[in-house]
XYZ file of C-alpha atoms in Angstrom:
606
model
C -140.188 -3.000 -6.833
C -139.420 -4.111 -3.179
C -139.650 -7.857 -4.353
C -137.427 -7.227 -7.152
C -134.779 -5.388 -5.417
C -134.921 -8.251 -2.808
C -134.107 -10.731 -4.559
C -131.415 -9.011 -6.625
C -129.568 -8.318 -3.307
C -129.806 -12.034 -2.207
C -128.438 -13.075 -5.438
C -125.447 -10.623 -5.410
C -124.683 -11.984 -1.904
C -124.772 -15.794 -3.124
C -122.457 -14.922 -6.444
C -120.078 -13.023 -3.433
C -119.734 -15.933 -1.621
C -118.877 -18.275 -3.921
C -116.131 -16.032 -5.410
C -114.644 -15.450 -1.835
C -114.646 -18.899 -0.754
C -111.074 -19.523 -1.843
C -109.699 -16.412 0.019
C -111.481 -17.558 3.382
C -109.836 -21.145 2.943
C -106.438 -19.462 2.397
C -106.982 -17.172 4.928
C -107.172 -20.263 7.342
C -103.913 -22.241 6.056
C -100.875 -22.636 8.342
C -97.624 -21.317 6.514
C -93.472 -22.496 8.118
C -90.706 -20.631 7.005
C -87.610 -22.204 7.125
C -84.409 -20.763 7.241
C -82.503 -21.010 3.775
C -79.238 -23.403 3.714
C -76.153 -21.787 2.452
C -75.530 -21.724 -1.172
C -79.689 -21.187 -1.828
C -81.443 -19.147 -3.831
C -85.052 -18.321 -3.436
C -86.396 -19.138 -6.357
C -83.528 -20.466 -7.897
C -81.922 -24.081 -8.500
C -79.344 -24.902 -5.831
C -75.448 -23.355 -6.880
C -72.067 -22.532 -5.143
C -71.350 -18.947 -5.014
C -68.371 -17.806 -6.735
C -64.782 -17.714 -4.436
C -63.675 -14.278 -3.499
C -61.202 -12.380 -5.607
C -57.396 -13.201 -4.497
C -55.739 -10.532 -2.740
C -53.733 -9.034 -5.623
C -51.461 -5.250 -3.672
C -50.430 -3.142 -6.735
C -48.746 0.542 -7.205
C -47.635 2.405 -10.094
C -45.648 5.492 -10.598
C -47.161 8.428 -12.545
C -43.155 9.222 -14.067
C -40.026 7.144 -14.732
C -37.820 10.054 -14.486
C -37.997 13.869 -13.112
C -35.439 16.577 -14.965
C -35.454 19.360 -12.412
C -33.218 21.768 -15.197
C -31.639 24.745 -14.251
C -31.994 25.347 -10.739
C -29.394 28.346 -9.569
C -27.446 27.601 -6.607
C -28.714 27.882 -3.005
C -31.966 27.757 -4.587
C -34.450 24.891 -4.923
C -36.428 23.554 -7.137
C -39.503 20.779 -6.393
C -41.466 18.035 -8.957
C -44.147 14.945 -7.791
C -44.194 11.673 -8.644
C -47.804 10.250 -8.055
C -48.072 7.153 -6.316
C -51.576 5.413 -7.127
C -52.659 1.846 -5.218
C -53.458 0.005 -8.874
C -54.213 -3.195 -6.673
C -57.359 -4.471 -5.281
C -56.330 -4.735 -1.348
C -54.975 -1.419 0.740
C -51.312 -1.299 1.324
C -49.036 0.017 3.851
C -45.471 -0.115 4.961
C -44.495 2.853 2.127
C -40.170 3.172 2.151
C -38.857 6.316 -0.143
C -35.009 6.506 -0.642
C -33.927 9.540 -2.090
C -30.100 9.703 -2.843
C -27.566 11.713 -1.150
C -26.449 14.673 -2.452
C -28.784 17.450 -4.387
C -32.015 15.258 -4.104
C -34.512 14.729 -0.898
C -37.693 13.518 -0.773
C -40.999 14.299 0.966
C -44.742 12.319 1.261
C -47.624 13.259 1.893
C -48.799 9.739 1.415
C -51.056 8.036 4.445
C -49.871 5.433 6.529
C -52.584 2.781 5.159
C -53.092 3.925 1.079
C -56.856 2.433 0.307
C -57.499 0.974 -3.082
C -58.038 3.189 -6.083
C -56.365 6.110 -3.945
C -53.523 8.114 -4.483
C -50.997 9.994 -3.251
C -47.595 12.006 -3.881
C -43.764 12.191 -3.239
C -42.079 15.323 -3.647
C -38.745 15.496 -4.668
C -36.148 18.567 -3.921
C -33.676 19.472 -6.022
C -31.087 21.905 -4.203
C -27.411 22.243 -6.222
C -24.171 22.794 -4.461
C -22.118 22.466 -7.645
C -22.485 24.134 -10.834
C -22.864 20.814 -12.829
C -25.634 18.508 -14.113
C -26.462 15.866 -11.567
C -27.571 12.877 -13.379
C -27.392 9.131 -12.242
C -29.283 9.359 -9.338
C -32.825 8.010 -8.559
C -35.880 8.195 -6.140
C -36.704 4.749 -4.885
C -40.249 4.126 -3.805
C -41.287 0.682 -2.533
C -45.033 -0.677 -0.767
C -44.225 -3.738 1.766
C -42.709 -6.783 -0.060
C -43.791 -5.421 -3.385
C -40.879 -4.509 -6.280
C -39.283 -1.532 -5.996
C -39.703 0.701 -8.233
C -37.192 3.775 -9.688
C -37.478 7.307 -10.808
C -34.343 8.612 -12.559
C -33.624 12.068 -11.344
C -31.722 15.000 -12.828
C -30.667 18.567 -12.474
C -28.549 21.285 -13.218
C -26.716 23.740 -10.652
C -26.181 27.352 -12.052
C -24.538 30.452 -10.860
C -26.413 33.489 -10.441
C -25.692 36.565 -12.280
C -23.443 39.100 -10.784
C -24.218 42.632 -12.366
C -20.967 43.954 -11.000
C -18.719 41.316 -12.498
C -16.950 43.408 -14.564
C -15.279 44.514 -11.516
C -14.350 41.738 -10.397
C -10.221 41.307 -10.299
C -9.638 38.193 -8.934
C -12.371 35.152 -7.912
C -10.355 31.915 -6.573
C -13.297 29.004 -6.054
C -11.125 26.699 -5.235
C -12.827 24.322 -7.927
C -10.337 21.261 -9.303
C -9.478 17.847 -8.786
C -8.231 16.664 -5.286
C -4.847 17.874 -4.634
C -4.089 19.320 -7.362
C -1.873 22.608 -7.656
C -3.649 23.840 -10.400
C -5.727 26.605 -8.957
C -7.480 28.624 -11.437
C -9.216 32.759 -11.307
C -12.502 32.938 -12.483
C -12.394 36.779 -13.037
C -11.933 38.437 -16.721
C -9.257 38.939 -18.204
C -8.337 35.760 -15.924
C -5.298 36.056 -14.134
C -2.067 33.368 -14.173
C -2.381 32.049 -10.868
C 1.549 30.371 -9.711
C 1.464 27.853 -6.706
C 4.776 27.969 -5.286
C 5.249 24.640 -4.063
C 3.377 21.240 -3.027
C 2.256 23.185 0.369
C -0.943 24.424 -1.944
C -3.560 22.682 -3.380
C -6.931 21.938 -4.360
C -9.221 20.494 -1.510
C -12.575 18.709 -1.751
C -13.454 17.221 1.923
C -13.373 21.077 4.093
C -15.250 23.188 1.544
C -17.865 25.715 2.258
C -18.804 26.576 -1.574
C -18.966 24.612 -4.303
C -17.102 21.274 -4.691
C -13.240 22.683 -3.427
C -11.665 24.733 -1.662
C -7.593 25.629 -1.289
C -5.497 24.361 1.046
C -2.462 25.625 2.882
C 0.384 23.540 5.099
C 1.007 26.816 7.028
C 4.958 25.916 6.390
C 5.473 26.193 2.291
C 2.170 26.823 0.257
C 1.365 30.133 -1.170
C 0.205 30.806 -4.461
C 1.008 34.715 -6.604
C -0.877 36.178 -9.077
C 1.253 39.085 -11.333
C 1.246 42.724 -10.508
C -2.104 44.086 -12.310
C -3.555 47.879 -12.183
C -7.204 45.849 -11.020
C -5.255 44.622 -8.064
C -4.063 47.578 -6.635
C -6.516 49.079 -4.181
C -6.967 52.170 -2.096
C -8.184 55.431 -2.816
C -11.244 54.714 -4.066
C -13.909 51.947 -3.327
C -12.794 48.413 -3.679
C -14.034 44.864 -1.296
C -11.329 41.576 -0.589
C -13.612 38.961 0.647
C -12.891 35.445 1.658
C -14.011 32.193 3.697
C -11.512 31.167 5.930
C -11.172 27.751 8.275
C -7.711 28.486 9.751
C -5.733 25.497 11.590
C -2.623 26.880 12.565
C -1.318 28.134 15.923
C -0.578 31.692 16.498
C 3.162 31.668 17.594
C 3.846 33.949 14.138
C 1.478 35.987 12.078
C -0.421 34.014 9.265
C -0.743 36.032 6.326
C -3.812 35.124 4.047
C -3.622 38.551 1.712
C -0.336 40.063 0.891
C 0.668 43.188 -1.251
C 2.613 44.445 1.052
C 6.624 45.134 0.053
C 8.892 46.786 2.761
C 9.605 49.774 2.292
C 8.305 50.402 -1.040
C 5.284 52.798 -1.443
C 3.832 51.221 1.674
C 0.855 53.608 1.430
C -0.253 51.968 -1.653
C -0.103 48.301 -0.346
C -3.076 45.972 2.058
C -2.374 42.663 3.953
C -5.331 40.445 5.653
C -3.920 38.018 8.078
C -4.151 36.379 11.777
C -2.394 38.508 14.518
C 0.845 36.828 16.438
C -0.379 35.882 19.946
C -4.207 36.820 19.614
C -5.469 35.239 16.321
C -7.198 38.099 15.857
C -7.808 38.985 12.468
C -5.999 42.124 11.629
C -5.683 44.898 8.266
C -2.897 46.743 7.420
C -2.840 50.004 5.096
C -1.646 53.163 4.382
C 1.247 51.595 7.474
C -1.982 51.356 9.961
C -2.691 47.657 10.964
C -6.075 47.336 12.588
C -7.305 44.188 14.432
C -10.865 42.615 14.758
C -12.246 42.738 18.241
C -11.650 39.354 19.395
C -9.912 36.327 17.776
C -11.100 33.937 14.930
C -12.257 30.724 15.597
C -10.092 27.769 14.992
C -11.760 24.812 12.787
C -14.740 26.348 11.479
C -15.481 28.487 8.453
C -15.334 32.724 8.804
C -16.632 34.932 6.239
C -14.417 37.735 6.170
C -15.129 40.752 4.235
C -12.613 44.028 3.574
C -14.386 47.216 1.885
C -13.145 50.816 1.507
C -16.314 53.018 1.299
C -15.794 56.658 0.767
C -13.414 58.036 3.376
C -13.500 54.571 5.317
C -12.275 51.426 5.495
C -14.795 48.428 6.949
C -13.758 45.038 8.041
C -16.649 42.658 8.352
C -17.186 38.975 10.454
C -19.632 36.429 9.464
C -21.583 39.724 7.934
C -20.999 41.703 11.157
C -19.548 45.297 10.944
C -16.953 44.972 13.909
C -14.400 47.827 12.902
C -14.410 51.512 10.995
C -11.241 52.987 10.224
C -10.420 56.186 8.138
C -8.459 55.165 4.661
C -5.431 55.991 4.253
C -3.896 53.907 1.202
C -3.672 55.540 -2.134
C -4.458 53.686 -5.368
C -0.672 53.989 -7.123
C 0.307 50.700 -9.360
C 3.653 48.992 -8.755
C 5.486 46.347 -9.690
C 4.931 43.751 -6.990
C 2.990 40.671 -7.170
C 0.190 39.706 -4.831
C 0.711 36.653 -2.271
C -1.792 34.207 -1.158
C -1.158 32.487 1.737
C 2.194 33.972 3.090
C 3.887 37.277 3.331
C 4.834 38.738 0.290
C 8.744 40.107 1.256
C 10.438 36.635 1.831
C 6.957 34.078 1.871
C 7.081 33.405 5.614
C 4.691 33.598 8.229
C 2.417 30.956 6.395
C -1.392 30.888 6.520
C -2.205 27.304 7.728
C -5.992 26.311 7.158
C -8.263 26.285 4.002
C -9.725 29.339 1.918
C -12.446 29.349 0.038
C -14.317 31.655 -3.058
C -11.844 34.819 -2.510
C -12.687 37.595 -4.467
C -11.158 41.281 -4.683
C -13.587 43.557 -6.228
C -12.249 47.330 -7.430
C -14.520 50.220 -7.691
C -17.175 49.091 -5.694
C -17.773 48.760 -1.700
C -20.313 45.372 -1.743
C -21.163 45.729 1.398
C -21.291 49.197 3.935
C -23.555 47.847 6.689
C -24.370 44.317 8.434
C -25.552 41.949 5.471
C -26.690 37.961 4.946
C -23.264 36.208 4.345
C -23.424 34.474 0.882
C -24.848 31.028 0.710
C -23.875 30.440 -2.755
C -20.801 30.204 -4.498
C -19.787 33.964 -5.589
C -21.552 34.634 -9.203
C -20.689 35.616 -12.870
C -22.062 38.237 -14.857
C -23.973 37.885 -18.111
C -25.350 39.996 -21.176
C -25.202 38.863 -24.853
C -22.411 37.231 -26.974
C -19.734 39.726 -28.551
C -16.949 39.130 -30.729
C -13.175 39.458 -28.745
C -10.055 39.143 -30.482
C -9.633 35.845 -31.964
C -13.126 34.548 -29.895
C -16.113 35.291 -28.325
C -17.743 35.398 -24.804
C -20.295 37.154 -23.394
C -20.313 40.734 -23.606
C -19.153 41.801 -19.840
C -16.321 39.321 -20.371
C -17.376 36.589 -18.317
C -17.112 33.391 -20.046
C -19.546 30.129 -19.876
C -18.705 26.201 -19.092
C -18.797 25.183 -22.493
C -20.591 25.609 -26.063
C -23.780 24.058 -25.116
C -23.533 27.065 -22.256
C -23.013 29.734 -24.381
C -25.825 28.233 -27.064
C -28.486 27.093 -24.482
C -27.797 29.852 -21.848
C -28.257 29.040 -18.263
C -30.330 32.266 -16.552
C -32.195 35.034 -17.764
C -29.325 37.733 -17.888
C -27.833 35.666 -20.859
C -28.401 36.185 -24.079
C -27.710 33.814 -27.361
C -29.495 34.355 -30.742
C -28.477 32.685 -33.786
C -26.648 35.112 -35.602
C -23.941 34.255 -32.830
C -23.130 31.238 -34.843
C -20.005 28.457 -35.302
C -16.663 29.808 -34.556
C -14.329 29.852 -31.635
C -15.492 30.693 -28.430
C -13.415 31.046 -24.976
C -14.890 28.759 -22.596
C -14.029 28.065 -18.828
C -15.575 24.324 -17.606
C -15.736 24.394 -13.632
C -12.291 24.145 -12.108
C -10.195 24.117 -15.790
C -8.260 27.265 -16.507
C -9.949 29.294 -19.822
C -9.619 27.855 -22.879
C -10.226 28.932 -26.938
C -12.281 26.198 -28.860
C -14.554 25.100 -31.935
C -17.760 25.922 -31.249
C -20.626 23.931 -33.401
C -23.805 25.995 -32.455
C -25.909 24.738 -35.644
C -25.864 20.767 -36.057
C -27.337 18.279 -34.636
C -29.235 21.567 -32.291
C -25.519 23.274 -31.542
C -23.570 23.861 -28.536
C -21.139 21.228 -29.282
C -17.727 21.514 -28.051
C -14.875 20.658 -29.979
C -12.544 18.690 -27.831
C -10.623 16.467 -29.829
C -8.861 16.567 -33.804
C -7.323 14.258 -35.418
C -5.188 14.318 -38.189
C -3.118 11.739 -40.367
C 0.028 12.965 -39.089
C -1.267 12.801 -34.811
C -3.208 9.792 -34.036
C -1.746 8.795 -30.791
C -3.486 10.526 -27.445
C -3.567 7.927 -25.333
C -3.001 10.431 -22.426
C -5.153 11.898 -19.823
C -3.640 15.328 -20.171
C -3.125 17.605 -23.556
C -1.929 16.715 -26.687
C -0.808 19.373 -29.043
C -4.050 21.092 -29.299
C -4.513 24.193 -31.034
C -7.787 24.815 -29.957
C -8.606 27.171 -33.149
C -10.048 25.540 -35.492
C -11.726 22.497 -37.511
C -8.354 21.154 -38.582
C -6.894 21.351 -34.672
C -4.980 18.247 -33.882
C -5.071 16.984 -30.297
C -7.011 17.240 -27.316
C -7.677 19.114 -24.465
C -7.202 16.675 -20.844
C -9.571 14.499 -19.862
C -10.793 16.149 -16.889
C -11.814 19.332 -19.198
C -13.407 16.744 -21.444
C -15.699 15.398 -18.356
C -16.064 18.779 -17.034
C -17.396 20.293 -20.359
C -19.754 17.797 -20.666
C -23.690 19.432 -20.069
C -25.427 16.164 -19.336
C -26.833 15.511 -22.629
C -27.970 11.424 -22.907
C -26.398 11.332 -26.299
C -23.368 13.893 -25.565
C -20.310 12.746 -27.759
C -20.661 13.181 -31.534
C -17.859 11.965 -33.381
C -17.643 13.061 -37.042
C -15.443 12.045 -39.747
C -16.341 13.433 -43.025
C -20.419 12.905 -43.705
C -19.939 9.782 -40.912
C -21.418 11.052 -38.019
C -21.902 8.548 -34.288
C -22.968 9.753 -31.064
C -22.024 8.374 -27.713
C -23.604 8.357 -24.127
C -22.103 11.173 -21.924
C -23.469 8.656 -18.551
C -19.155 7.057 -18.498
C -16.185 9.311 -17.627
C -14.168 10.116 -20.343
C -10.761 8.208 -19.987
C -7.902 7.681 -22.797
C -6.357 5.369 -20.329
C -7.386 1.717 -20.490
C -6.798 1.222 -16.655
C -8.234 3.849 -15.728
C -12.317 3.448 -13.936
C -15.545 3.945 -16.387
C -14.057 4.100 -19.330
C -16.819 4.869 -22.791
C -15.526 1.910 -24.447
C -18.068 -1.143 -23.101
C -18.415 -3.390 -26.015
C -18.217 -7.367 -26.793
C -17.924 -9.612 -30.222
C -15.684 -12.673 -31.315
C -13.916 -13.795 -33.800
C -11.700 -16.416 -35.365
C -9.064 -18.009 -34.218
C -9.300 -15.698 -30.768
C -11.681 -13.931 -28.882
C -12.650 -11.249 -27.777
C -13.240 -7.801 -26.737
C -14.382 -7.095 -23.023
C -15.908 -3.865 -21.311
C -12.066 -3.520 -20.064
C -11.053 -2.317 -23.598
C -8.018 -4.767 -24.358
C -8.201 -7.270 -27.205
C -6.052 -10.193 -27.166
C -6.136 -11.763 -30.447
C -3.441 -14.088 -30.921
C -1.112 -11.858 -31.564
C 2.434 -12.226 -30.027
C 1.223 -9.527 -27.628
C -1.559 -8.189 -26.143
C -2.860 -5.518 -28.462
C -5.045 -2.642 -26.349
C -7.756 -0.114 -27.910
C -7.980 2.734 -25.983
C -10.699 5.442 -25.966
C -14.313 5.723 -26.870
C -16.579 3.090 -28.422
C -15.903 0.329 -30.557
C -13.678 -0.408 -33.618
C -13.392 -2.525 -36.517
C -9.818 -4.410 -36.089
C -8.278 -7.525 -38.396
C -6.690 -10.316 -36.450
C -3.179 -11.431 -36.682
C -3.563 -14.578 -39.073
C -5.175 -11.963 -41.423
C -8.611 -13.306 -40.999
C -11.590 -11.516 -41.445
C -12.353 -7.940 -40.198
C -14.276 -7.528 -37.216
C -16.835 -4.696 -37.124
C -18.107 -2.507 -33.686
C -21.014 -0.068 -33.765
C -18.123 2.774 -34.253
C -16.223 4.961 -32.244
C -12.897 6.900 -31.614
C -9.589 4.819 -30.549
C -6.996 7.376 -28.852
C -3.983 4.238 -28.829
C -3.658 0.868 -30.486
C -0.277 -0.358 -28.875
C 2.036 -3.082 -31.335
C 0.675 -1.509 -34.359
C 1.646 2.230 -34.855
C -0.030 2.360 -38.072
C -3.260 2.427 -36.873
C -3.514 4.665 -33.795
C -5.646 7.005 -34.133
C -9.500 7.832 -35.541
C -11.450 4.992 -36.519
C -15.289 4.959 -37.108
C -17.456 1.940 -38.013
C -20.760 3.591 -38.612
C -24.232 1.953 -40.849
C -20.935 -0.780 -42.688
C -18.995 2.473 -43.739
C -15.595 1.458 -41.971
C -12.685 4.436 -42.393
C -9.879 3.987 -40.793
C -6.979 6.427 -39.830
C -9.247 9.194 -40.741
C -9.265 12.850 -39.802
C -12.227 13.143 -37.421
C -13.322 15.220 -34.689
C -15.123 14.624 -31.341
C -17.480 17.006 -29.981
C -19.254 16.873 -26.504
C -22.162 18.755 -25.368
């Protein structure tokens, strides 16, 4: 057994060897790595490598546009635009331009934006005016990269005054530059007379809104009628105003004026600056009180009058400075009150601007220090009530236009659609009230009826009013342009013009003009035709004719040349004034190759 196993284990070893032999002679061979040349693979056949990706800086916007809506004045209202580095390289160098006015912008976005990453810009919306801001855009731009846009709009609305219905007189000083047409804002509104040139409407030294009403301090004043809501005393009432007086004091400069001689004095208030001082004195019941110290010259006061109780208060800049026992009694009279100047013989003229004055009766607004208003003074609200011969909301205050009334503005209005078509009283901002045809069903309502045309009145080639009746579907005329512009809500597609079943509608972006000359005029529209050109965005045709032959108004037309050649078609539109041919003022519409001309027609805006 010892043999055996022996020579078992001497065979093993022999069979070990020889299978190990290769491993020993591999164990003793010399290996060199080398160091691979560019471009190798191990293990693969000799190649270039691909070039790197070219640089290729991107960005996109997450919105073309932003539509802030309502936003009530003083208040503000906020949207982002997301800015995202679509490129394949980091970018810097980020400029945002956000345009004057209503609109600012903000960024949280890093000074280096990596690839893939994103960011935002935040856009405020803060109204002055109560009007739709449109127009305007955000401009965002990366280094030498395009620019890129983001249209921006808003609307500025009043806030809701509870207490309107009190309210006897509210001058905002809203209107065109220099214009003597200053309008109340209360309900019923009150005819408001400017006696001369030395009043007027002012838009560069405003506090509120977008005017305010100036004074030369030698001839302006404006009166408003003897009313029962105007007489004060003997029970609570507030006259409030902002004032930026200019004038000297060698004479008294009467702002607020009620005051007769020697007729039931006791019954009568004045506001003015003090002879000598320009201190702001009071006068009632045949008491004048002064404020402490004088009024600042150049710079806007809020001053604020209130009978509370048994006393009368007179406020600065929201500061109680004076307490004085009442002594007026509330008895009406006959005499008007003066703005601006005395009332007896209109001297001793207020020289400066005023702005948002309002007299409130029955109600002391303020009996203690308060927060001066940083808003324009505010309307009241409710639902929508039938008055004689039109409707308005139900505490009487009345809305900018149809769309207004059918889309309401804040919470405390009301509109349901039993309200319906009809006339409805409407005030646009800085236009005195006016009745019109209100289309609250087609087309989504709160259209505006602002001009008619019949057979017999085709010609309104004029800025201002043209036999308008203001009642009704068969109206002929129209209300002024600058009513026109200011009724309009900021609708992209705000003029409809309808003639019949022929319906067209019209960008509200222009400014309404029935004057060829005058700047952004609707009408921007270009064709030719045989033996003459040519319409241009100017609105004039000359066609051959032994004089020039002029189209004013909105949109296009279809017109024949002289030789009697063929008719030329536009898209459609309304023409206010075609001068050398009489017989065709008036409505035409060239809608989908129905052509009508001298048609009654209507246009709306919304």
């Amino acid at each position: 057994m010892k043999i055996h196993s022996l020579r078992a284990a001497v065979a093993l070893t022999a069979v070990l060897t020889t299978a190990l032999s290769p491993l020993a002679v591999l164990a003793q061979t010399k290996y060199e790595f080398k160091k691979l040349k560019p471009g190798l693979v191990v293990g693969a056949t000799t190649a270039a490598q691909p070039p790197a990706e070219p640089a290729n800086p991107a960005f996109s916007l997450s919105a073309t546009s932003l539509d802030f809506g309502d936003v009530t004045l003083g208040s503000t209202g906020e949207r982002s635009v997301l800015v995202s580095n679509s490129g394949n390289v980091a970018l810097t160098t980020l400029e945002i331009t956000a345009p004057a006015s209503a609109f600012t912008a903000a960024t949280n976005c890093p000074t280096t934006l990596p690839t893939g990453a994103d960011c935002a810009v935040t856009v405020a919306f803060t109204p002055t005016s109560g009007i739709a801001y449109s127009g305007a855009s955000l401009e965002v731009k990366y280094g030498s990269l395009a620019l890129q846009r983001v249209a921006l709009a808003g609307r500025g609305v009043l806030s809701v005054d509870p207490n309107f219905s009190q309210t006897s007189l509210l001058l905002r000083g809203e209107g065109t530059a220099d214009s003597t047409a200053v309008v109340d804002s209360s309900m019923p509104q009150k005819k408001v007379t400017v006696s001369s040139a030395g009043a007027s409407i002012n838009t560069s030294v405003v506090k509120m809104g977008s005017g305010s009403i100036y004074f030369d301090g030698a001839s302006g004043v404006l009166s408003v009628p003897a009313d029962v809501s105007l007489n004060l005393g003997g029970s609570d009432w507030t006259a409030e105003f902002w004032m930026y007086p200019q004038g000297n004091f060698s004479k008294y400069r009467t702002i607020l004026s009620r005051r007769p001689w020697g007729a039931t004095p006791e019954a009568s208030y004045e506001v003015g600056l003090e002879k000598g001082t320009g201190k702001l004195y009071f006068w009632t019941g045949g008491t004048v009180w002064t404020s402490p110290s004088a009024v600042s010259l150049n710079s806007w006061t809020h001053v604020a009058v209130a009978q509370s109780g048994s006393n009368v208060l007179l406020f600065l800049n929201g500061t109680l400075v004076r307490t004085v026992a009442a002594t007026a009694h509330n008895r009406q009279d006959s005499h008007p009150l003066h703005i601006g100047a005395f009332y007896s013989s209109e001297s001793q003229h207020y020289q400066g601007y005023l702005d948002d004055l309002r007299i409130t009766k029955g109600l002391a607004r303020y009996t203690s220090n308060f927060t001066v208003p940083t808003t324009p003074y505010s309307e009241g609200g409710g639902g929508i009530v039938q008055y004689s011969g039109y409707k308005a909301w139900a505490d009487g205050s009345l809305a900018s236009s149809c769309n207004d009334y059918r889309y309401p503005s804040t919470g405390s209005y009301q509109y349901t659609g039993a309200t319906g078509d009809g006339v409805y009283r409407i005030r646009p901002l800085g236009q005195s009230a006016t009745d019109v045809t209100c289309d609250m069903t087609a087309d989504g309502g709160g259209w505006t009826m602002v001009v008619g045309v019949s057979v017999s009145n085709r010609n309104h080639a004029n800025p201002a009013a043209v036999a308008w009746t203001g009642s009704g579907l068969t109206a002929t005329g129209k209300v002024s342009d600058a009513f026109i512009n200011a009724a309009k809500s900021g609708h992209p597609t705000g003029f409809r013009l309808t003639s019949g079943s022929v319906k067209s509608y019209f960008s509200t972006s222009c400014v309404f003009a029935a004057n060829a000359t005058a700047t952004g005029n609707c009408l921007k529209y270009t064709t030719t035709y045989s033996p003459s050109p040519v319409w241009d965005t100017a609105t004039q045709n000359s066609d051959g004719c032994s004089s020039p032959t002029y189209y004013l108004g909105l949109s296009s037309m279809k017109h024949a040349a002289c030789s009697g050649g063929t008719q030329q078609a536009g898209n459609g539109g309304l023409v206010f004034s075609r001068a050398g041919n009489s017989t065709t003022n008036g409505l035409t519409v060239a809608v989908q190759g129905t052509y009508l001309f001298n048609q009654t027609g209507i246009l709306w805006v919304r």
